[in-house]
Amino acid sequence: MKRISLIFVVVFTFLLIGCKKESDDQITLVTPEEMLSLMEMDDVQLVDVRSAKDRIDGFIKNSQNIDFNSPTFDQDIQKLDKTKPVILYCRSGGRSAKCAKKLKDAGFVKIYDLKGGMTQWRFDDHEVEVDQ
């Protein structure tokens, strides 16, 4: 009886791990270098989830701003195309990670999250745009 219970626990554990892996496949942490390659895709949506005030100091070219802390955030993300890849970034990765989970729950197909956010992007000396 103990052997059957042990087998059941082992099988159940593998099933849980397998299911978790599949659901996390929608969200991929990427380095700035990987993000540069992704940005070359025609259908990618690049989203800065910082506030408009945060963007004054600089933003990544061709990104659109959808403030994660905005009261209209949930409505704003619905304007994105769920079938196209989305790349998210914020200052250091906290807000974009929360946003990635919301996008996943909303049914987005492929979500990329910039590891380290703008902090890492700048540290790696990548180009930043500033509004004039």
Coordinates of C-alpha atoms in Angstrom, one line a residue:
M1 CA 0.0 0.0 0.0
K2 CA 2.9 2.4 0.8
R3 CA 4.4 1.7 -2.5
I4 CA 1.2 2.6 -4.4
S5 CA 0.9 5.8 -2.4
L6 CA 4.5 6.7 -3.2
I7 CA 4.0 6.0 -6.9
F8 CA 0.8 8.2 -6.8
V9 CA 2.7 11.1 -5.1
V10 CA 5.6 10.9 -7.6
V11 CA 3.3 10.8 -10.7
F12 CA 1.1 13.6 -9.3
T13 CA 4.2 15.7 -8.7
F14 CA 5.4 15.2 -12.2
L15 CA 2.0 16.1 -13.6
L16 CA 2.0 19.4 -11.5
I17 CA 5.5 20.3 -12.7
G18 CA 4.5 19.6 -16.3
C19 CA 1.4 21.7 -16.1
K20 CA 3.3 24.6 -14.5
K21 CA 6.0 24.5 -17.2
E22 CA 3.4 24.7 -19.9
S23 CA 1.6 27.7 -18.4
D24 CA 4.9 29.6 -17.9
D25 CA 5.9 29.1 -21.5
Q26 CA 3.8 32.1 -22.4
I27 CA 6.1 34.4 -20.4
T28 CA 9.8 34.5 -21.2
L29 CA 12.4 36.6 -19.5
V30 CA 14.8 38.0 -22.0
T31 CA 18.1 39.9 -21.8
P32 CA 18.6 43.2 -23.6
E33 CA 20.5 41.4 -26.4
E34 CA 17.6 38.9 -26.9
M35 CA 15.1 41.8 -26.8
L36 CA 17.0 43.6 -29.6
S37 CA 16.5 40.5 -31.8
L38 CA 12.8 40.3 -30.9
M39 CA 12.3 43.9 -31.7
E40 CA 13.2 43.2 -35.3
M41 CA 10.0 41.1 -35.8
D42 CA 7.3 42.8 -37.8
D43 CA 4.4 42.0 -35.5
V44 CA 6.0 42.6 -32.1
Q45 CA 4.3 45.0 -29.7
L46 CA 6.8 46.8 -27.4
V47 CA 5.2 48.2 -24.2
D48 CA 6.7 50.4 -21.5
V49 CA 4.6 49.9 -18.4
R50 CA 6.1 52.8 -16.5
S51 CA 4.4 56.1 -15.9
A52 CA 4.6 59.0 -18.4
K53 CA 6.7 60.8 -15.8
D54 CA 9.2 57.9 -15.8
R55 CA 9.5 58.1 -19.6
I56 CA 10.8 61.6 -19.4
D57 CA 14.2 60.2 -18.6
G58 CA 14.2 58.0 -21.7
F59 CA 12.4 55.1 -23.3
I60 CA 13.1 52.4 -25.8
K61 CA 12.5 53.5 -29.4
N62 CA 9.1 52.5 -30.9
S63 CA 7.6 51.6 -27.5
Q64 CA 4.1 52.5 -26.5
N65 CA 3.3 53.6 -23.0
I66 CA 0.7 51.8 -21.0
D67 CA 1.1 52.7 -17.3
F68 CA 0.7 49.7 -15.1
N69 CA -0.5 51.8 -12.2
S70 CA -3.1 53.7 -14.2
P71 CA -6.7 53.2 -13.3
T72 CA -7.4 52.4 -17.0
F73 CA -4.6 49.8 -17.3
D74 CA -7.0 46.8 -17.7
Q75 CA -8.8 48.6 -20.5
D76 CA -5.6 49.9 -22.1
I77 CA -4.1 46.4 -22.5
Q78 CA -7.2 45.2 -24.3
K79 CA -6.2 47.5 -27.2
L80 CA -3.2 45.2 -27.8
D81 CA -3.4 42.3 -30.2
K82 CA -3.5 39.1 -28.1
T83 CA -2.2 37.0 -31.1
K84 CA 1.0 39.0 -31.5
P85 CA 4.0 38.8 -29.3
V86 CA 4.3 41.5 -26.6
I87 CA 7.6 42.7 -25.1
L88 CA 7.3 44.4 -21.7
Y89 CA 9.7 46.6 -19.7
C90 CA 9.7 48.9 -16.8
R91 CA 12.5 50.4 -14.6
S92 CA 13.8 47.2 -13.0
G93 CA 11.4 44.4 -13.8
G94 CA 8.9 44.4 -11.0
R95 CA 5.9 46.1 -12.8
S96 CA 6.6 44.3 -16.1
A97 CA 6.5 40.9 -14.3
K98 CA 3.1 41.8 -12.7
C99 CA 1.9 43.0 -16.1
A100 CA 3.1 39.8 -17.8
K101 CA 0.9 37.8 -15.5
K102 CA -2.1 40.0 -16.2
L103 CA -1.5 39.6 -20.0
K104 CA -1.2 35.9 -19.6
D105 CA -4.5 35.8 -17.6
A106 CA -6.1 37.9 -20.3
G107 CA -5.2 35.3 -23.0
F108 CA -2.2 36.8 -24.7
V109 CA -0.2 34.2 -26.7
K110 CA 3.4 35.2 -26.2
I111 CA 4.8 37.6 -23.7
Y112 CA 8.5 38.6 -23.3
D113 CA 9.7 40.5 -20.2
L114 CA 12.9 42.4 -20.2
K115 CA 15.0 41.1 -17.3
G116 CA 16.3 44.1 -15.3
G117 CA 14.2 46.6 -17.2
M118 CA 15.5 50.0 -18.3
T119 CA 18.2 49.7 -15.6
Q120 CA 19.8 46.7 -17.3
W121 CA 19.1 48.2 -20.8
R122 CA 21.0 51.3 -19.9
F123 CA 23.8 49.4 -18.1
D124 CA 24.3 47.4 -21.3
D125 CA 24.7 50.7 -23.0
H126 CA 21.7 50.4 -25.4
E127 CA 20.1 53.3 -27.1
V128 CA 17.5 55.3 -25.3
E129 CA 15.1 57.9 -26.9
V130 CA 14.1 61.1 -25.2
D131 CA 11.2 63.4 -26.2
Q132 CA 12.3 66.8 -27.3

